[in-house]
Each structure stands twice: as structure tokens, then as C-alpha cells.
C-alpha positions as a LaTeX table, in Angstrom:
\begin{tabular}{lrrr}
\hline
Residue & $x$ (\AA) & $y$ (\AA) & $z$ (\AA) \\
\hline
Unk1 & 29.46 & $-15.63$ & 74.91 \\
Unk2 & 31.95 & $-12.81$ & 75.39 \\
Unk3 & 31.05 & $-9.40$ & 74.01 \\
Unk4 & 33.25 & $-7.86$ & 71.36 \\
Unk5 & 35.83 & $-5.36$ & 72.52 \\
Unk6 & 36.20 & $-1.89$ & 71.06 \\
Unk7 & 39.40 & $-3.19$ & 69.46 \\
Unk8 & 37.53 & $-6.01$ & 67.69 \\
Unk9 & 35.04 & $-3.50$ & 66.31 \\
Unk10 & 37.91 & $-1.26$ & 65.20 \\
Unk11 & 39.53 & $-4.17$ & 63.34 \\
Unk12 & 36.22 & $-5.02$ & 61.66 \\
Unk13 & 35.73 & $-1.40$ & 60.55 \\
Unk14 & 39.27 & $-1.36$ & 59.14 \\
Unk15 & 38.61 & $-4.61$ & 57.27 \\
Unk16 & 35.39 & $-3.19$ & 55.77 \\
Unk17 & 37.22 & $-0.01$ & 54.73 \\
Unk18 & 39.99 & $-2.03$ & 53.09 \\
Unk19 & 37.50 & $-4.27$ & 51.27 \\
Unk20 & 35.60 & $-1.23$ & 49.95 \\
Unk21 & 38.88 & 0.44 & 48.96 \\
Unk22 & 39.90 & $-2.68$ & 47.02 \\
Unk23 & 36.57 & $-2.55$ & 45.15 \\
Unk24 & 37.40 & 1.07 & 44.21 \\
Unk25 & 34.46 & 2.42 & 46.20 \\
Unk26 & 34.57 & 6.04 & 47.33 \\
Unk27 & 33.00 & 5.52 & 50.75 \\
Unk28 & 31.07 & 3.18 & 53.03 \\
Unk29 & 28.34 & 4.07 & 55.49 \\
Unk30 & 27.91 & 2.26 & 58.77 \\
Unk31 & 24.93 & 2.44 & 61.08 \\
Unk32 & 25.72 & 1.46 & 64.68 \\
Unk33 & 22.67 & $-0.73$ & 65.29 \\
Unk34 & 23.02 & $-2.61$ & 61.99 \\
Unk35 & 26.78 & $-2.98$ & 62.38 \\
Unk36 & 26.43 & $-4.30$ & 65.94 \\
Unk37 & 23.75 & $-6.80$ & 64.85 \\
Unk38 & 25.96 & $-7.92$ & 61.97 \\
Unk39 & 28.98 & $-8.43$ & 64.24 \\
Unk40 & 27.17 & $-9.72$ & 67.32 \\
Unk41 & 23.64 & $-10.90$ & 66.51 \\
Unk42 & 21.37 & $-10.63$ & 69.55 \\
Unk43 & 23.99 & $-8.92$ & 71.71 \\
Unk44 & 23.56 & $-5.45$ & 73.15 \\
Unk45 & 27.00 & $-3.87$ & 72.94 \\
Unk46 & 26.33 & $-0.41$ & 71.56 \\
Unk47 & 28.95 & 1.27 & 73.75 \\
Unk48 & 31.94 & $-0.59$ & 72.27 \\
Unk49 & 30.49 & $-0.43$ & 68.78 \\
Unk50 & 29.84 & 3.32 & 68.76 \\
Unk51 & 33.13 & 4.24 & 70.41 \\
Unk52 & 35.05 & 2.21 & 67.83 \\
Unk53 & 33.04 & 3.81 & 65.02 \\
Unk54 & 33.72 & 7.35 & 66.22 \\
Unk55 & 37.41 & 6.61 & 66.85 \\
Unk56 & 37.75 & 5.20 & 63.32 \\
Unk57 & 36.74 & 8.53 & 61.77 \\
Unk58 & 39.43 & 10.27 & 59.76 \\
Unk59 & 39.64 & 13.76 & 58.33 \\
Unk60 & 36.94 & 14.13 & 55.68 \\
Unk61 & 34.68 & 11.42 & 57.12 \\
Unk62 & 31.26 & 12.63 & 58.11 \\
Unk63 & 28.26 & 11.94 & 60.32 \\
Unk64 & 25.13 & 11.01 & 58.38 \\
Unk65 & 23.22 & 10.75 & 61.65 \\
Unk66 & 24.98 & 12.35 & 64.60 \\
Unk67 & 23.35 & 11.56 & 67.95 \\
Unk68 & 22.75 & 14.65 & 70.04 \\
Unk69 & 24.35 & 13.09 & 73.11 \\
Unk70 & 27.99 & 13.88 & 73.81 \\
Unk71 & 29.12 & 10.25 & 73.86 \\
Unk72 & 27.51 & 9.54 & 70.45 \\
Unk73 & 26.43 & 6.13 & 71.79 \\
Unk74 & 23.11 & 5.49 & 70.04 \\
Unk75 & 21.76 & 2.96 & 67.59 \\
Unk76 & 21.03 & 5.75 & 65.12 \\
Unk77 & 24.72 & 6.72 & 64.84 \\
Unk78 & 25.57 & 6.57 & 61.14 \\
Unk79 & 28.96 & 7.50 & 59.73 \\
Unk80 & 30.26 & 7.83 & 56.18 \\
Unk81 & 33.89 & 6.74 & 55.93 \\
Unk82 & 35.74 & 7.74 & 52.78 \\
Unk83 & 37.88 & 4.84 & 51.65 \\
Unk84 & 39.55 & 6.21 & 48.51 \\
Unk85 & 42.56 & 7.23 & 50.61 \\
Unk86 & 43.45 & 4.83 & 53.44 \\
Unk87 & 46.86 & 6.41 & 54.00 \\
Unk88 & 48.05 & 6.23 & 57.62 \\
Unk89 & 49.09 & 9.86 & 57.09 \\
Unk90 & 45.46 & 11.02 & 57.20 \\
Unk91 & 44.61 & 12.95 & 60.33 \\
Unk92 & 41.87 & 11.70 & 62.59 \\
Unk93 & 38.50 & 13.42 & 62.51 \\
Unk94 & 39.19 & 14.68 & 66.04 \\
Unk95 & 42.55 & 16.21 & 65.06 \\
Unk96 & 41.07 & 17.88 & 61.99 \\
Unk97 & 38.05 & 19.30 & 63.81 \\
Unk98 & 39.47 & 20.62 & 67.06 \\
\hline
\end{tabular}
């Protein structure tokens, strides 16, 4: 079985954000280990999962659990994504926090 790509994780995150937005939720929280197990049960693919999660962060999103390591690749990584505004105009977390 082929491991998911970072792109596949990114698409899944976007789908979850859209679904939550449609339900009028304010935010969703994703934990890397749980998300990976949900997407790829029994597969160890934390690198792609965490990178996609961090790259999906937009301005205003926040770390609930921010791993101390620079790459942020850890099962504990937990991010709150605000989904009330999914406008493509929103800056990325990286742009907003340089």
C-alpha cells in the first residue's frame, strides 16, 4: 500500500475545513497522530501528515500543542484551524508571523 502524499493530506484537511465551515462551526482541531491514523490506519507517515498540517495553517490559526522541534513533526502536534472564514485572501500563518 502506497503512503499518502503531503498533497493528499492537504486535500483532506481542506475537505474537513470545508465540512466544518458548512456546519457553521468556528474551528476544528486536528491532532497529527489521530489524523494520520484516521487517514492511513496502521501506517507510519507522520512526516507528510505534519508538514501538510503546518502548511495548511492560515493567519489566526493556532497551535494547541506545538512540538519543540523545528520541523514540528511529532504525533503530539495539534492545531486549531478557524473555519469561519475560508477566503483564499487569508494570509498563511507563515506570512502573518514572520
